[in-house]
Coordinates of N, CA and C in Angstrom, one line a residue:
M1 N 33.4 -13.1 7.3 CA 32.2 -14.0 7.0 C 31.1 -13.5 7.7
N2 N 29.8 -13.1 7.1 CA 28.8 -12.8 8.1 C 27.8 -14.1 7.8
S3 N 27.5 -14.3 9.2 CA 26.5 -15.5 9.0 C 25.3 -15.1 10.3
T4 N 24.2 -15.7 9.9 CA 23.1 -15.8 10.9 C 22.4 -17.1 10.8
T5 N 21.5 -17.4 11.8 CA 20.6 -18.7 11.8 C 19.2 -18.3 12.2
T6 N 18.3 -18.8 11.3 CA 17.1 -19.1 11.6 C 16.7 -20.1 11.6
Q7 N 15.8 -20.5 12.4 CA 14.9 -22.0 12.7 C 16.2 -23.1 12.3
G8 N 17.3 -23.2 12.9 CA 18.1 -24.1 12.8 C 19.0 -24.0 11.2
V9 N 18.6 -23.1 10.4 CA 19.5 -23.2 9.3 C 20.0 -22.0 9.2
T10 N 21.5 -21.9 9.0 CA 22.5 -21.0 9.1 C 23.1 -20.8 7.9
V11 N 23.2 -19.4 6.9 CA 23.4 -18.9 6.1 C 24.6 -18.1 6.4
S12 N 25.9 -18.4 6.0 CA 26.9 -17.6 5.8 C 27.3 -17.0 4.5
V13 N 28.2 -15.7 4.2 CA 28.5 -15.1 3.2 C 29.5 -14.6 3.2
S14 N 30.2 -14.7 2.0 CA 31.6 -14.0 1.9 C 31.5 -13.4 0.4
T15 N 32.4 -12.3 0.3 CA 32.5 -11.6 -1.0 C 34.1 -11.4 -1.6
N16 N 33.6 -10.9 -2.8 CA 34.9 -10.7 -3.5 C 34.6 -9.7 -4.6
Y17 N 35.6 -8.7 -4.7 CA 35.5 -7.6 -5.8 C 36.1 -8.4 -7.0
L18 N 35.5 -8.4 -8.1 CA 35.9 -8.7 -9.5 C 36.5 -7.9 -10.4
S19 N 37.9 -7.6 -10.1 CA 38.5 -6.3 -10.9 C 38.4 -6.5 -12.6
E20 N 38.8 -7.7 -12.9 CA 38.6 -8.3 -14.4 C 37.4 -8.3 -15.0
Y21 N 36.1 -8.2 -14.5 CA 35.0 -7.6 -15.2 C 34.3 -6.5 -14.9
S22 N 35.4 -5.5 -14.0 CA 35.0 -4.3 -13.7 C 35.1 -3.3 -14.8
S23 N 34.5 -2.2 -14.6 CA 35.3 -1.0 -15.4 C 34.8 0.5 -14.3
P24 N 35.3 0.7 -13.5 CA 35.3 1.8 -12.6 C 35.1 3.1 -13.5
Q25 N 35.7 3.6 -14.6 CA 35.6 4.6 -15.2 C 34.2 4.6 -15.6
Q26 N 33.3 3.5 -16.3 CA 32.1 3.0 -16.6 C 31.0 2.8 -15.7
E27 N 31.3 3.3 -14.1 CA 30.3 3.0 -13.3 C 30.2 1.7 -13.5
H28 N 30.9 0.6 -13.4 CA 30.6 -0.8 -13.3 C 31.4 -1.6 -12.5
F29 N 31.1 -2.1 -11.1 CA 31.4 -2.8 -10.4 C 31.1 -3.9 -10.1
V30 N 31.7 -4.9 -10.1 CA 31.3 -6.6 -10.2 C 31.8 -7.0 -9.3
F31 N 30.8 -8.0 -8.3 CA 31.1 -8.6 -7.2 C 30.8 -10.0 -7.2
A32 N 31.4 -11.0 -6.4 CA 31.1 -12.3 -6.6 C 30.5 -12.7 -4.8
Y33 N 29.7 -13.4 -4.5 CA 29.1 -13.6 -3.4 C 29.3 -15.2 -3.2
K34 N 29.9 -15.8 -2.2 CA 29.8 -17.0 -1.8 C 28.7 -17.6 -0.7
I35 N 27.7 -18.2 -0.9 CA 26.8 -18.7 0.0 C 27.2 -19.9 0.7
D36 N 26.9 -20.0 1.9 CA 27.1 -21.5 2.6 C 25.9 -21.3 3.5
I37 N 24.9 -22.5 3.1 CA 23.8 -22.9 3.9 C 23.9 -24.1 4.4
R38 N 23.5 -23.9 6.3 CA 24.1 -25.4 6.9 C 22.8 -25.4 7.3
N39 N 22.0 -27.0 7.3 CA 20.9 -27.3 8.1 C 21.4 -27.8 9.3
H40 N 21.3 -27.0 10.9 CA 21.5 -27.4 12.0 C 20.1 -28.1 12.5
S41 N 19.0 -27.9 11.9 CA 17.8 -28.3 12.2 C 17.4 -30.0 12.3
E42 N 16.6 -30.5 13.0 CA 16.1 -32.0 12.6 C 15.5 -32.1 11.6
Y43 N 15.0 -31.1 10.8 CA 14.1 -31.2 9.5 C 14.8 -31.4 8.3
T44 N 14.6 -32.5 7.6 CA 15.1 -31.8 5.9 C 14.1 -30.9 5.6
V45 N 15.0 -29.8 5.0 CA 14.5 -28.7 4.5 C 14.7 -28.3 2.8
K46 N 13.9 -27.8 2.1 CA 14.2 -27.5 0.8 C 14.1 -26.2 0.6
L47 N 15.1 -25.6 -0.4 CA 15.3 -24.0 -0.6 C 14.2 -23.9 -1.8
L48 N 13.3 -23.3 -1.7 CA 12.2 -22.9 -2.4 C 12.5 -21.5 -3.5
R49 N 12.8 -20.6 -2.8 CA 12.8 -19.5 -3.6 C 13.7 -18.1 -3.0
R50 N 14.4 -17.4 -3.6 CA 15.2 -16.4 -2.8 C 14.6 -14.8 -3.1
H51 N 14.7 -14.0 -2.2 CA 14.4 -12.7 -2.3 C 15.7 -11.6 -1.7
W52 N 16.1 -11.1 -2.9 CA 17.1 -10.2 -2.7 C 16.8 -8.7 -2.8
H53 N 17.5 -7.8 -1.6 CA 17.7 -6.3 -1.7 C 18.9 -5.7 -2.0
I54 N 19.1 -5.2 -3.0 CA 20.7 -4.8 -3.4 C 20.6 -3.2 -3.5
Y55 N 21.4 -2.6 -2.8 CA 21.7 -1.2 -2.5 C 22.9 -1.0 -3.0
D56 N 23.2 0.2 -3.9 CA 24.3 0.9 -4.1 C 24.5 2.4 -3.3
A57 N 25.7 2.7 -3.4 CA 26.1 4.1 -2.7 C 25.3 5.1 -3.3
N58 N 24.4 5.2 -4.5 CA 23.9 6.3 -4.9 C 22.5 6.2 -4.5
G59 N 22.0 5.1 -3.7 CA 20.7 5.1 -2.7 C 19.6 4.5 -3.7
V60 N 20.0 3.7 -4.9 CA 19.4 2.8 -5.9 C 19.3 1.7 -5.1
V61 N 18.1 1.0 -5.2 CA 17.5 -0.3 -4.2 C 16.9 -1.2 -5.7
R62 N 17.5 -2.2 -5.9 CA 17.0 -3.3 -6.6 C 16.5 -4.3 -5.8
E63 N 15.3 -5.1 -6.1 CA 14.8 -6.4 -5.6 C 14.9 -7.4 -6.8
V64 N 15.4 -8.6 -6.4 CA 15.8 -9.9 -6.9 C 14.8 -10.9 -6.2
E65 N 13.9 -11.5 -7.1 CA 13.0 -12.7 -6.7 C 13.1 -13.9 -7.7
G66 N 13.1 -14.7 -7.1 CA 12.9 -16.0 -8.3 C 13.1 -17.4 -7.5
E67 N 12.9 -18.3 -8.1 CA 12.9 -19.7 -7.8 C 14.3 -20.2 -7.5
G68 N 14.5 -20.9 -6.4 CA 15.9 -21.4 -6.2 C 16.9 -20.8 -6.1
V69 N 18.4 -21.1 -6.2 CA 19.6 -20.3 -6.1 C 20.2 -21.2 -7.3
V70 N 20.9 -20.2 -8.4 CA 21.7 -20.5 -9.4 C 21.1 -22.0 -10.1
G71 N 19.6 -21.7 -10.3 CA 19.2 -22.9 -11.4 C 18.7 -24.2 -10.2
Q72 N 18.9 -24.2 -8.9 CA 18.7 -25.3 -8.2 C 17.9 -24.9 -6.9
Q73 N 17.1 -26.0 -6.3 CA 16.4 -25.9 -5.4 C 16.6 -27.0 -4.3
P74 N 17.9 -26.7 -3.9 CA 18.5 -27.7 -2.9 C 17.4 -28.3 -1.8
T75 N 17.8 -29.8 -1.5 CA 17.4 -30.3 -0.3 C 18.4 -30.7 0.6
L76 N 18.2 -30.1 2.1 CA 19.2 -30.5 2.6 C 18.8 -31.4 4.1
E77 N 19.1 -32.6 4.3 CA 18.8 -33.2 5.3 C 19.5 -32.6 6.5
P78 N 19.4 -33.0 7.6 CA 19.8 -32.3 8.9 C 21.3 -32.9 8.8
G79 N 22.3 -31.5 9.1 CA 23.6 -31.6 9.2 C 24.2 -31.6 7.8
D80 N 23.3 -31.6 6.7 CA 24.0 -31.2 5.3 C 24.1 -29.9 5.0
A81 N 25.1 -29.5 4.3 CA 25.1 -28.1 3.6 C 25.0 -28.0 2.3
H82 N 24.9 -27.1 1.6 CA 24.9 -26.5 0.5 C 25.7 -24.9 0.1
Q83 N 26.7 -24.9 -0.8 CA 27.3 -23.8 -1.1 C 27.0 -23.7 -2.6
Y84 N 27.2 -22.4 -2.8 CA 27.1 -21.5 -4.4 C 27.8 -20.4 -4.6
V85 N 28.2 -20.1 -5.7 CA 28.8 -18.8 -5.8 C 27.9 -18.0 -6.7
S86 N 27.4 -16.7 -6.7 CA 26.8 -16.2 -7.6 C 27.2 -14.7 -7.7
G87 N 26.8 -13.6 -8.4 CA 27.3 -12.5 -8.8 C 26.5 -11.5 -8.8
C88 N 26.9 -9.9 -8.3 CA 26.2 -8.7 -8.6 C 27.0 -7.6 -9.1
N89 N 26.2 -6.8 -10.1 CA 27.1 -5.6 -10.7 C 26.6 -4.2 -9.9
L90 N 27.2 -3.3 -9.5 CA 26.8 -1.9 -8.9 C 27.2 -0.8 -9.9
K91 N 26.7 0.3 -10.0 CA 27.2 1.5 -10.5 C 28.0 2.2 -9.4
T92 N 28.2 1.7 -8.3 CA 29.3 2.3 -7.2 C 30.1 1.1 -6.9
G93 N 31.5 2.0 -6.2 CA 32.2 0.9 -5.6 C 31.7 0.3 -4.2
I94 N 30.6 1.0 -3.6 CA 30.2 0.5 -2.6 C 28.8 0.0 -2.5
G95 N 28.5 -0.8 -1.8 CA 26.6 -1.1 -2.0 C 26.7 -2.4 -0.7
K96 N 25.6 -3.1 -0.6 CA 25.3 -3.9 0.3 C 24.1 -4.7 -0.4
M97 N 23.9 -6.0 0.3 CA 22.7 -7.0 -0.2 C 22.1 -7.6 1.1
R98 N 20.9 -7.7 1.4 CA 20.5 -8.6 2.3 C 19.3 -9.4 1.7
G99 N 18.7 -10.3 2.4 CA 17.7 -11.1 1.8 C 16.9 -12.1 2.6
T100 N 16.3 -13.0 2.1 CA 15.7 -14.3 2.4 C 15.5 -15.2 1.7
Y101 N 15.6 -16.6 2.0 CA 15.3 -17.6 1.2 C 13.6 -18.1 1.7
L102 N 13.1 -18.5 0.9 CA 11.7 -19.5 1.4 C 12.2 -20.8 1.5
M103 N 12.1 -21.7 2.6 CA 12.4 -23.0 3.0 C 11.0 -23.8 2.9
E104 N 11.1 -24.9 2.9 CA 10.0 -26.0 3.2 C 10.8 -26.9 4.0
R105 N 9.7 -27.3 5.1 CA 10.2 -28.6 6.0 C 9.5 -29.7 5.0
V106 N 10.3 -30.8 4.5 CA 9.8 -31.7 3.3 C 8.9 -32.5 4.4
A107 N 8.8 -32.8 5.5 CA 7.8 -33.8 6.1 C 6.6 -33.2 6.4
D108 N 6.3 -32.1 6.5 CA 4.9 -31.7 6.7 C 4.4 -30.4 5.5
G109 N 5.5 -29.8 4.7 CA 5.4 -29.0 3.7 C 5.2 -27.5 4.4
R110 N 5.5 -27.5 5.5 CA 5.5 -26.1 6.3 C 6.7 -25.1 5.7
T111 N 6.3 -23.9 5.1 CA 7.4 -23.1 4.7 C 7.8 -22.2 5.7
F112 N 9.0 -21.5 5.6 CA 9.2 -20.7 6.6 C 10.5 -19.7 5.8
E113 N 11.0 -18.6 6.4 CA 11.5 -17.8 6.0 C 12.9 -18.0 6.4
V114 N 14.2 -17.5 5.7 CA 15.3 -17.8 6.5 C 16.3 -16.7 6.0
E115 N 16.5 -15.8 6.9 CA 17.1 -14.5 6.9 C 18.6 -14.9 6.5
I116 N 19.1 -14.3 5.3 CA 20.2 -13.8 4.7 C 21.0 -13.0 5.1
P117 N 22.0 -13.0 5.9 CA 22.7 -11.6 6.6 C 23.2 -10.6 5.8
E118 N 22.7 -9.3 5.8 CA 23.4 -8.4 5.2 C 24.9 -8.3 5.3
F119 N 25.2 -7.9 3.9 CA 26.8 -8.0 3.9 C 27.1 -7.0 3.0
T120 N 28.5 -6.2 3.1 CA 28.9 -5.3 2.1 C 29.5 -5.5 1.0
L121 N 29.5 -4.7 0.0 CA 30.4 -5.1 -1.3 C 30.8 -3.7 -1.6
V122 N 32.3 -3.8 -1.5 CA 33.0 -2.8 -1.5 C 34.5 -3.0 -2.2
V123 N 34.8 -2.1 -3.0 CA 35.8 -1.8 -4.0 C 37.3 -1.9 -2.9
P124 N 38.4 -2.7 -3.0 CA 39.4 -2.7 -2.0 C 40.1 -1.7 -2.1
F125 N 40.0 -0.7 -3.1 CA 40.6 0.9 -3.1 C 40.0 2.0 -2.4
R126 N 38.6 1.5 -2.3 CA 37.8 2.4 -1.3 C 38.1 2.1 0.0
L127 N 38.6 1.4 0.8 CA 39.1 0.9 2.0 C 40.1 2.0 2.3
N128 N 41.1 2.7 1.4 CA 42.3 3.1 1.9 C 41.8 4.7 2.0

């Protein structure tokens, strides 16, 4: 599990290859990733936006931006955590993702970016 902490907010990521939704013969590889966000700061924070950079082994880079995560903009009190699962498809069996969340301190409306650690997406048979 990859983790990083920015201004007291820790983001951890784990991944899974979804063979049942993938078709390697057609260059279609599907991955799930689980995100765990923990607020270790002294402030209540709200996740406003996400910004992803998605890389595949062919050198293709995609960017995804939008409000919230999986349709939610969670608010985390100090000590709270929020988990969600999402997915990504690639044309190669190896890739990586990294990104940021735009967070807001609820008390004063101040926004700041929280780093999402870079993580790899690898089809298990590529590791042999």
